[in-house]
Amino acid sequence: LLASALAVPLAAGNLGGRAEYVGGTRPDIPDGCGGSLQTIDTLYFVFYTKKASLRVPYDKINMIEYGQNVGRAYPLALAIVSPVFLLGKKHSHFLTVDYADEDGHQQALIFRVDKRDVRSILVSLEARTGLKIQYQDEEARKGGKG
């Protein structure tokens, strides 16, 4: 019983995973920058890279979308992603997070997330924000829920 009680906090310590910032409205993070998404913090959604870090309060996030395409709400984001990448047969997992910044302006972050980390990130974001994940299609729903 004690071992199972300790396992939950230890597993929770790994909430997050590897990701690549594909694009969005943040000029301080270069497109294609690899890093780590973290959802362990109780107040902030965090993206760490070697060059920059980003902290977004969960209560400022107003939309979360998951799918295997960059996102229907951001057709310009397709220009950011290499056409060779889009034609590949490998499934990619995209997470789009919209939020209001300190000035009340709408911001968007688009990440390509490692497939092994998608489910834990989605579950954590849903729990911490109180929002339901918007899935692009039924295939994304299956991939995001397991």
XYZ file of C-alpha atoms in Angstrom:
146
model
C 0.000 0.000 0.000
C 2.847 2.370 0.869
C 4.595 1.605 -2.450
C 1.493 2.479 -4.460
C 1.014 5.695 -2.474
C 4.571 6.753 -3.329
C 4.277 5.752 -6.985
C 1.606 8.357 -7.776
C 3.690 11.410 -6.738
C 6.736 9.985 -8.487
C 4.811 9.439 -11.713
C 3.281 12.908 -11.404
C 6.783 14.372 -11.315
C 7.201 13.428 -14.963
C 4.128 15.271 -16.244
C 5.243 16.700 -19.531
C 7.663 15.631 -22.192
C 9.688 16.431 -25.242
C 8.302 18.899 -27.740
C 9.263 21.169 -30.598
C 7.882 24.689 -30.939
C 6.500 24.659 -34.471
C 5.313 28.230 -34.457
C 2.850 30.691 -33.106
C 2.761 34.277 -31.978
C 5.800 34.304 -29.679
C 8.777 35.965 -31.418
C 11.083 35.176 -28.474
C 10.978 31.430 -29.213
C 12.488 30.381 -32.546
C 10.401 28.118 -34.765
C 11.681 24.554 -34.714
C 13.180 24.982 -31.252
C 13.225 21.731 -29.276
C 12.589 21.638 -25.574
C 10.504 20.260 -22.777
C 6.837 20.880 -22.016
C 6.033 20.660 -18.320
C 2.621 20.445 -16.675
C 3.847 19.592 -13.166
C 3.598 23.199 -11.958
C 0.175 23.839 -10.433
C -0.029 27.414 -11.747
C 1.848 27.461 -15.067
C 2.133 25.566 -18.326
C 5.880 25.696 -19.049
C 8.062 25.223 -22.131
C 11.820 25.077 -21.495
C 14.510 25.260 -24.171
C 18.246 25.861 -24.029
C 17.669 29.405 -25.308
C 14.368 30.458 -23.763
C 11.551 29.519 -21.461
C 7.871 30.307 -21.464
C 5.383 30.209 -18.593
C 1.665 30.566 -19.264
C -0.773 30.684 -16.337
C -3.323 27.884 -16.690
C -6.150 30.323 -15.953
C -5.180 32.373 -19.042
C -5.398 29.379 -21.409
C -8.685 29.491 -23.323
C -8.336 26.740 -25.944
C -6.412 23.481 -26.305
C -6.449 21.565 -29.578
C -4.818 18.256 -30.419
C -4.445 16.531 -33.759
C -2.144 15.187 -36.397
C -2.378 18.380 -38.437
C -1.050 21.760 -37.374
C -4.559 23.065 -36.621
C -7.626 24.151 -38.510
C -7.634 27.517 -36.749
C -4.138 28.391 -37.994
C -3.839 27.883 -41.758
C -0.839 30.224 -41.857
C 0.989 27.832 -39.566
C 1.178 25.406 -42.488
C 3.673 27.775 -44.091
C 5.896 27.353 -41.039
C 6.094 23.578 -41.391
C 8.282 22.156 -44.135
C 6.326 20.652 -47.066
C 8.604 17.601 -46.872
C 7.554 17.164 -43.252
C 3.870 17.370 -44.204
C 4.234 14.739 -46.923
C 5.898 12.209 -44.636
C 4.015 9.073 -43.612
C 5.072 9.330 -39.975
C 2.282 10.531 -37.703
C 3.049 13.735 -35.882
C 1.235 14.948 -32.809
C 0.400 18.642 -32.651
C -0.746 20.552 -29.601
C -2.123 24.075 -30.012
C -2.549 26.232 -26.920
C -4.323 29.595 -27.117
C -4.153 32.048 -24.248
C -4.576 35.707 -23.339
C -1.308 37.456 -22.436
C -0.817 40.072 -19.693
C -2.159 42.794 -22.018
C -5.255 40.769 -22.926
C -4.006 39.973 -26.450
C -4.716 36.535 -27.846
C -1.601 34.377 -28.321
C -1.103 30.956 -29.896
C 1.535 28.280 -29.361
C 1.874 25.263 -31.639
C 4.001 22.315 -30.539
C 4.885 19.003 -32.096
C 4.825 16.614 -29.138
C 6.558 13.271 -28.783
C 3.966 10.503 -29.177
C 4.995 8.903 -25.872
C 4.180 12.095 -23.974
C 0.940 13.232 -25.648
C -1.550 11.534 -23.345
C -0.014 12.720 -20.079
C 0.258 16.291 -21.357
C -3.352 16.349 -22.576
C -4.732 14.872 -19.353
C -2.728 17.335 -17.253
C -3.768 20.339 -19.339
C -7.416 19.329 -19.176
C -7.251 18.906 -15.391
C -5.288 22.102 -14.705
C -7.247 24.407 -17.051
C -10.731 22.946 -16.629
C -11.064 23.011 -20.427
C -11.961 20.100 -22.662
C -9.429 19.199 -25.331
C -10.677 19.970 -28.839
C -9.737 17.065 -31.087
C -9.314 17.716 -34.805
C -10.958 14.436 -35.758
C -11.808 10.942 -34.514
C -8.296 9.657 -35.167
C -6.873 12.426 -32.961
C -9.418 11.589 -30.256
C -8.276 7.957 -30.278
C -4.610 8.966 -30.227
C -5.122 11.449 -27.425
C -7.193 9.193 -25.194
C -5.416 5.909 -25.832
